[in-house]
Short mmCIF file of C-alpha atoms in Angstrom, two decimals:
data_model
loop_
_atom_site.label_atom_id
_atom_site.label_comp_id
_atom_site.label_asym_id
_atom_site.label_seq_id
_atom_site.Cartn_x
_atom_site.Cartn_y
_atom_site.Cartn_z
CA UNK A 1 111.64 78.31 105.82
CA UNK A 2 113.99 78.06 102.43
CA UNK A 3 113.61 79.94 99.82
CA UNK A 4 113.73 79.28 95.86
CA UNK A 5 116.60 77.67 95.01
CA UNK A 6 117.31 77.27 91.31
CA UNK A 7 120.33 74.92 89.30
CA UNK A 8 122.60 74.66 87.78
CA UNK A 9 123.60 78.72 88.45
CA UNK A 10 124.97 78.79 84.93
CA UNK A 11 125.54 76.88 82.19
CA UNK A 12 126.91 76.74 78.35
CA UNK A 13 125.43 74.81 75.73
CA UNK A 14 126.11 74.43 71.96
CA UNK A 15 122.90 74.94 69.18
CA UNK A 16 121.04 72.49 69.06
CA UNK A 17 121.26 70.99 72.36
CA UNK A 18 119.10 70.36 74.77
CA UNK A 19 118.87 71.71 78.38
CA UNK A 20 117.07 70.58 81.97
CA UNK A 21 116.93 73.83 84.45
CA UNK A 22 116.03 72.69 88.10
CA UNK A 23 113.57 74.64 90.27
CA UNK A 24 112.76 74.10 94.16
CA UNK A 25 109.88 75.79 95.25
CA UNK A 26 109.67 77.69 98.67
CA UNK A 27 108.14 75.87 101.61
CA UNK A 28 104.50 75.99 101.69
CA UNK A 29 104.13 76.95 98.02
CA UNK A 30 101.84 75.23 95.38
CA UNK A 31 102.56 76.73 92.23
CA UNK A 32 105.51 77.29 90.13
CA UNK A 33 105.68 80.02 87.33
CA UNK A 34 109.17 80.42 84.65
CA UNK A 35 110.35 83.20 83.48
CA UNK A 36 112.68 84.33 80.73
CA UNK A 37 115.04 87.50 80.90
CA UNK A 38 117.24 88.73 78.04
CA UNK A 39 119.88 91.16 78.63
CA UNK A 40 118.25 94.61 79.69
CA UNK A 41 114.86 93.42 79.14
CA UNK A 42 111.85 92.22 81.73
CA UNK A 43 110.85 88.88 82.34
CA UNK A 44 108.71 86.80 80.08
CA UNK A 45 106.20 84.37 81.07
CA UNK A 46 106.99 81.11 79.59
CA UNK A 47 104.28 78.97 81.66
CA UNK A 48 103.14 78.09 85.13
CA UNK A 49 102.68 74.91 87.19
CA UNK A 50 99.69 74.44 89.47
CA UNK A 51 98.99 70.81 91.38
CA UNK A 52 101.79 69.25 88.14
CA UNK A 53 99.33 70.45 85.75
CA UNK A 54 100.45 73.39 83.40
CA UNK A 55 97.83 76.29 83.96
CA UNK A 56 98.90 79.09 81.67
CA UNK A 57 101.61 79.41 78.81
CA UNK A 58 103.38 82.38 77.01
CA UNK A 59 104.49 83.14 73.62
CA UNK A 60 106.56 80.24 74.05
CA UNK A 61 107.14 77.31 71.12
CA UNK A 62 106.49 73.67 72.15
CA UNK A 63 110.39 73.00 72.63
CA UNK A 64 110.16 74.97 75.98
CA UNK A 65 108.07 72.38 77.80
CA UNK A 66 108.14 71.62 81.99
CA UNK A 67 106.75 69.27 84.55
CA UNK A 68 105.98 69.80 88.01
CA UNK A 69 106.52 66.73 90.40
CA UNK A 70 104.09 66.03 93.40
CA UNK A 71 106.88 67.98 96.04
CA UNK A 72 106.25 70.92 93.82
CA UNK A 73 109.36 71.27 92.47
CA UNK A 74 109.68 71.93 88.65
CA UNK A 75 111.82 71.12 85.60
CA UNK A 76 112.25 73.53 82.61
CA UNK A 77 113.23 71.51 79.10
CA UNK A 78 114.26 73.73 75.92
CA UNK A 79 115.25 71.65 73.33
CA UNK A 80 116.86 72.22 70.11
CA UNK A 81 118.68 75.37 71.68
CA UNK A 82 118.89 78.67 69.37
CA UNK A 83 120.85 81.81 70.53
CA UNK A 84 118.24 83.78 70.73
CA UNK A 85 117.45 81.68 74.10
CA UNK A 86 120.90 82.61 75.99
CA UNK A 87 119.01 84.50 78.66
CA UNK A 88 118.67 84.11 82.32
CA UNK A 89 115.91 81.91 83.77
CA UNK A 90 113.68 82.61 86.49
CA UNK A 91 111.54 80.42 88.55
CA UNK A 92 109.47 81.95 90.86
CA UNK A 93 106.73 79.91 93.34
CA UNK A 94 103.77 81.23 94.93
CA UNK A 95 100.52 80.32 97.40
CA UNK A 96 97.34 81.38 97.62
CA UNK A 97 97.60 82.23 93.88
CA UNK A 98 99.89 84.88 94.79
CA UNK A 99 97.97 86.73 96.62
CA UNK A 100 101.12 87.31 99.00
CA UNK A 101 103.18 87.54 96.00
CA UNK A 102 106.06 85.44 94.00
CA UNK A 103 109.17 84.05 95.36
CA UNK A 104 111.91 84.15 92.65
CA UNK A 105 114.85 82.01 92.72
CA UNK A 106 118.64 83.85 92.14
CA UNK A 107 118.10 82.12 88.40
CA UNK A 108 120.10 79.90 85.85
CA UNK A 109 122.46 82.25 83.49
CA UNK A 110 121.90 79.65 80.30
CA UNK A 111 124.37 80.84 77.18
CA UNK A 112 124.22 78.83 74.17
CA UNK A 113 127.42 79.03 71.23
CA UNK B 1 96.44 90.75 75.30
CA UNK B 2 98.31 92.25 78.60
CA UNK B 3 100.04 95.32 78.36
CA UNK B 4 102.27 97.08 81.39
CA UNK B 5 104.23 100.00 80.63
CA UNK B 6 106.25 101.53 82.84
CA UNK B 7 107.84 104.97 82.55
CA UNK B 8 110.75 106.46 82.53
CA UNK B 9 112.96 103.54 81.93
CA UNK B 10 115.97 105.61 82.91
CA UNK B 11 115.85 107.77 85.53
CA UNK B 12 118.91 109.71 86.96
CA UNK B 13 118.52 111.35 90.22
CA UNK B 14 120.62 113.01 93.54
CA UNK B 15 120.25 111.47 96.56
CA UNK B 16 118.15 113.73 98.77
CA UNK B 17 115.33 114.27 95.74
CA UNK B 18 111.57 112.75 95.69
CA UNK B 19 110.35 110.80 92.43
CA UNK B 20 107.58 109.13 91.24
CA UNK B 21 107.89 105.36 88.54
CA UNK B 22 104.62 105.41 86.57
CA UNK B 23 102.73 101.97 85.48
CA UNK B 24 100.03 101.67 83.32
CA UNK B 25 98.55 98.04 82.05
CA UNK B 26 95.54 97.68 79.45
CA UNK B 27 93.34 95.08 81.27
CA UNK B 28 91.45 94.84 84.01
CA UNK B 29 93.81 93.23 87.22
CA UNK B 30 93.42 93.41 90.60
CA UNK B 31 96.62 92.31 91.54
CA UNK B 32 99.86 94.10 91.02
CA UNK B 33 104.01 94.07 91.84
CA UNK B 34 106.85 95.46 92.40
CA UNK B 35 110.04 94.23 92.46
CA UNK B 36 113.86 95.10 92.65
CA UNK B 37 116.67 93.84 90.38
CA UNK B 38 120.17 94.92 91.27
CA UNK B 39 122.54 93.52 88.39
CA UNK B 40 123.33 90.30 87.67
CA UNK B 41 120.80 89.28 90.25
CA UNK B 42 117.40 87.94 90.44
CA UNK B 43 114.12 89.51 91.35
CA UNK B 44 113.49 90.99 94.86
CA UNK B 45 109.40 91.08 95.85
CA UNK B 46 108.85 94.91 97.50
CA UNK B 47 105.19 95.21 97.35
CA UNK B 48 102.08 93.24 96.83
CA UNK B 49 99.07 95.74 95.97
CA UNK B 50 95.86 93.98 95.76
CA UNK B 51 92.92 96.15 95.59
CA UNK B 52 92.04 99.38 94.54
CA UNK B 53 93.13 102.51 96.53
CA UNK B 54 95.77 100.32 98.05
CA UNK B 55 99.02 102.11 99.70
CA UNK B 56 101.92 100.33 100.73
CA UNK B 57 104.88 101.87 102.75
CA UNK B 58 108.55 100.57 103.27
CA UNK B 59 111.54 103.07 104.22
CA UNK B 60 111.76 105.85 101.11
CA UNK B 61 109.61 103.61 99.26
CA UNK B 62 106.03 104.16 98.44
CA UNK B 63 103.38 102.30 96.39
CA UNK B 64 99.75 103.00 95.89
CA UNK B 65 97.13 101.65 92.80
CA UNK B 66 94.28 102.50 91.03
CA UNK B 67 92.60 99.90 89.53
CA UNK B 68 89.86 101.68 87.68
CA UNK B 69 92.65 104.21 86.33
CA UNK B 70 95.04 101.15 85.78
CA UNK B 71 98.08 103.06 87.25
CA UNK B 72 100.49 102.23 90.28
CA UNK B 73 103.08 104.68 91.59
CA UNK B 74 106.17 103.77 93.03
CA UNK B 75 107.15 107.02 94.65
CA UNK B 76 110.94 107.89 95.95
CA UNK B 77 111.45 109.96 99.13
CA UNK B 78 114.50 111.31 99.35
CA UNK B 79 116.71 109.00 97.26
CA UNK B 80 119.37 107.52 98.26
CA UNK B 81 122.64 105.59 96.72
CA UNK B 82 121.05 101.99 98.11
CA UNK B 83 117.96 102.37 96.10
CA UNK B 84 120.59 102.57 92.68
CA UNK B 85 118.83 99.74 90.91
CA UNK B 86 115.87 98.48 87.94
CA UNK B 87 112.30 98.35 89.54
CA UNK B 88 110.09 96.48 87.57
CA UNK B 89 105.62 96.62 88.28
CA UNK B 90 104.18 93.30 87.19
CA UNK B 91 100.16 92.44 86.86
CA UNK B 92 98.32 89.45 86.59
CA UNK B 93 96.06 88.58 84.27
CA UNK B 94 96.14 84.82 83.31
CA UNK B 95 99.54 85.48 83.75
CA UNK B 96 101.80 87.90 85.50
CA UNK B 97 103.53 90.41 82.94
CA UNK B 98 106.34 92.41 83.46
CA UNK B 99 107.12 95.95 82.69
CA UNK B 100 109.91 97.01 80.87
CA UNK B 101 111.62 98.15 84.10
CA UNK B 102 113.03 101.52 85.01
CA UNK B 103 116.33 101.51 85.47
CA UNK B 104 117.36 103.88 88.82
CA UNK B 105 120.56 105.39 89.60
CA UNK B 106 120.94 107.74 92.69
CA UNK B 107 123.86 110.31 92.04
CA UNK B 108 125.69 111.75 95.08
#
């Protein structure tokens, strides 16, 4: 059974940009939720994928947006990049609607200059 | 809107000593986390608690919740320099929310 597996592992991007973050979800596992984490800080939802339909969103603006394809796997699109959004970025996938809890993925270290 | 607050966020302690990681959340949930984040790396799942009065049990770590009080313990049996790391409780509402974290470190 494989786990989450997340890419690129890092990556560097100038204001303004735009970035794609890759997600994999576990074996078995329907739904796909992302997370952000600034430096010393907990995660923050940013919005979960359920059957490649978006079931719940954070205090997130519209340029964070994501798909889900039909291998549930999931994309994560920021556009317009600020600073603020150097963070790392979790994806975590789950069954049963988590009842057995969330697999995270070792996460995408994004910095933006 | 979903609150979890966790407390202490620092917590220094010798290896050999019990403690207890509080969290509290404002809603009603019936589903809570906890996970461990050694530095620089991602999120590691050590207990799913889903219903009240639930008590979960692995090595010196112990969770339990009460729903109707909102509070989950994360209790430490005598610490040791392995368990050095942030432990985060997270609840789901429509969404699962983190706690601030509390940041461990086992002393020799």
């Amino acid at each position: 059974e494989t786990g989450v597996t997340q890419s690129p592992t890092h990556l560097i991007k100038t204001r303004g940009q735009q970035v794609t973050l890759r997600c994999s979800s576990q074996s078995g596992h329907n739904t796909v939720s992302w997370y952000q984490q600034a430096l010393g800080q907990g995660p923050q939802f940013i919005f979960q994928y359920y059957r490649e339909e978006e079931n719940g969103r954070g205090n997130f603006p519209p340029r964070f947006s994501g798909l889900q394809f039909p291998n549930y796997s999931s994309e994560l699109n920021v556009n317009a990049l600020e600073l603020d959004d150097s963070a790392l970025y979790l994806c975590a996938s789950s069954s049963q609607q988590g009842n057995y809890g969330y697999t995270f993925g070792s996460g995408t270290r994004l910095t933006v200059v | 809107e979903l609150k979890v607050e966790q407390n202490p966020l620092f917590l220094s302690m010798q290896e050999g000593k019990n403690y207890t990681i509080y969290c509290n959340y404002s809603t009603t949930s019936d589903r809570l986390y906890w996970y461990r984040q050694d530095p620089g790396k991602s999120l590691e799942s050590l207990f799913v608690l889903l219903s009240n009065g639930a008590v979960k049990q692995e090595g010196r770590l112990m969770a339990s919740l009460d729903t109707k009080a909102r509070l989950s313990t994360l209790h430490i049996t005598a610490a040791v320099h392995d368990l050095s790391a942030t432990y985060f409780c997270a609840v789901i509402s429509n969404d699962m929310r983190f706690g601030a974290g509390t940041r461990l470190t086992v002393k020799p």
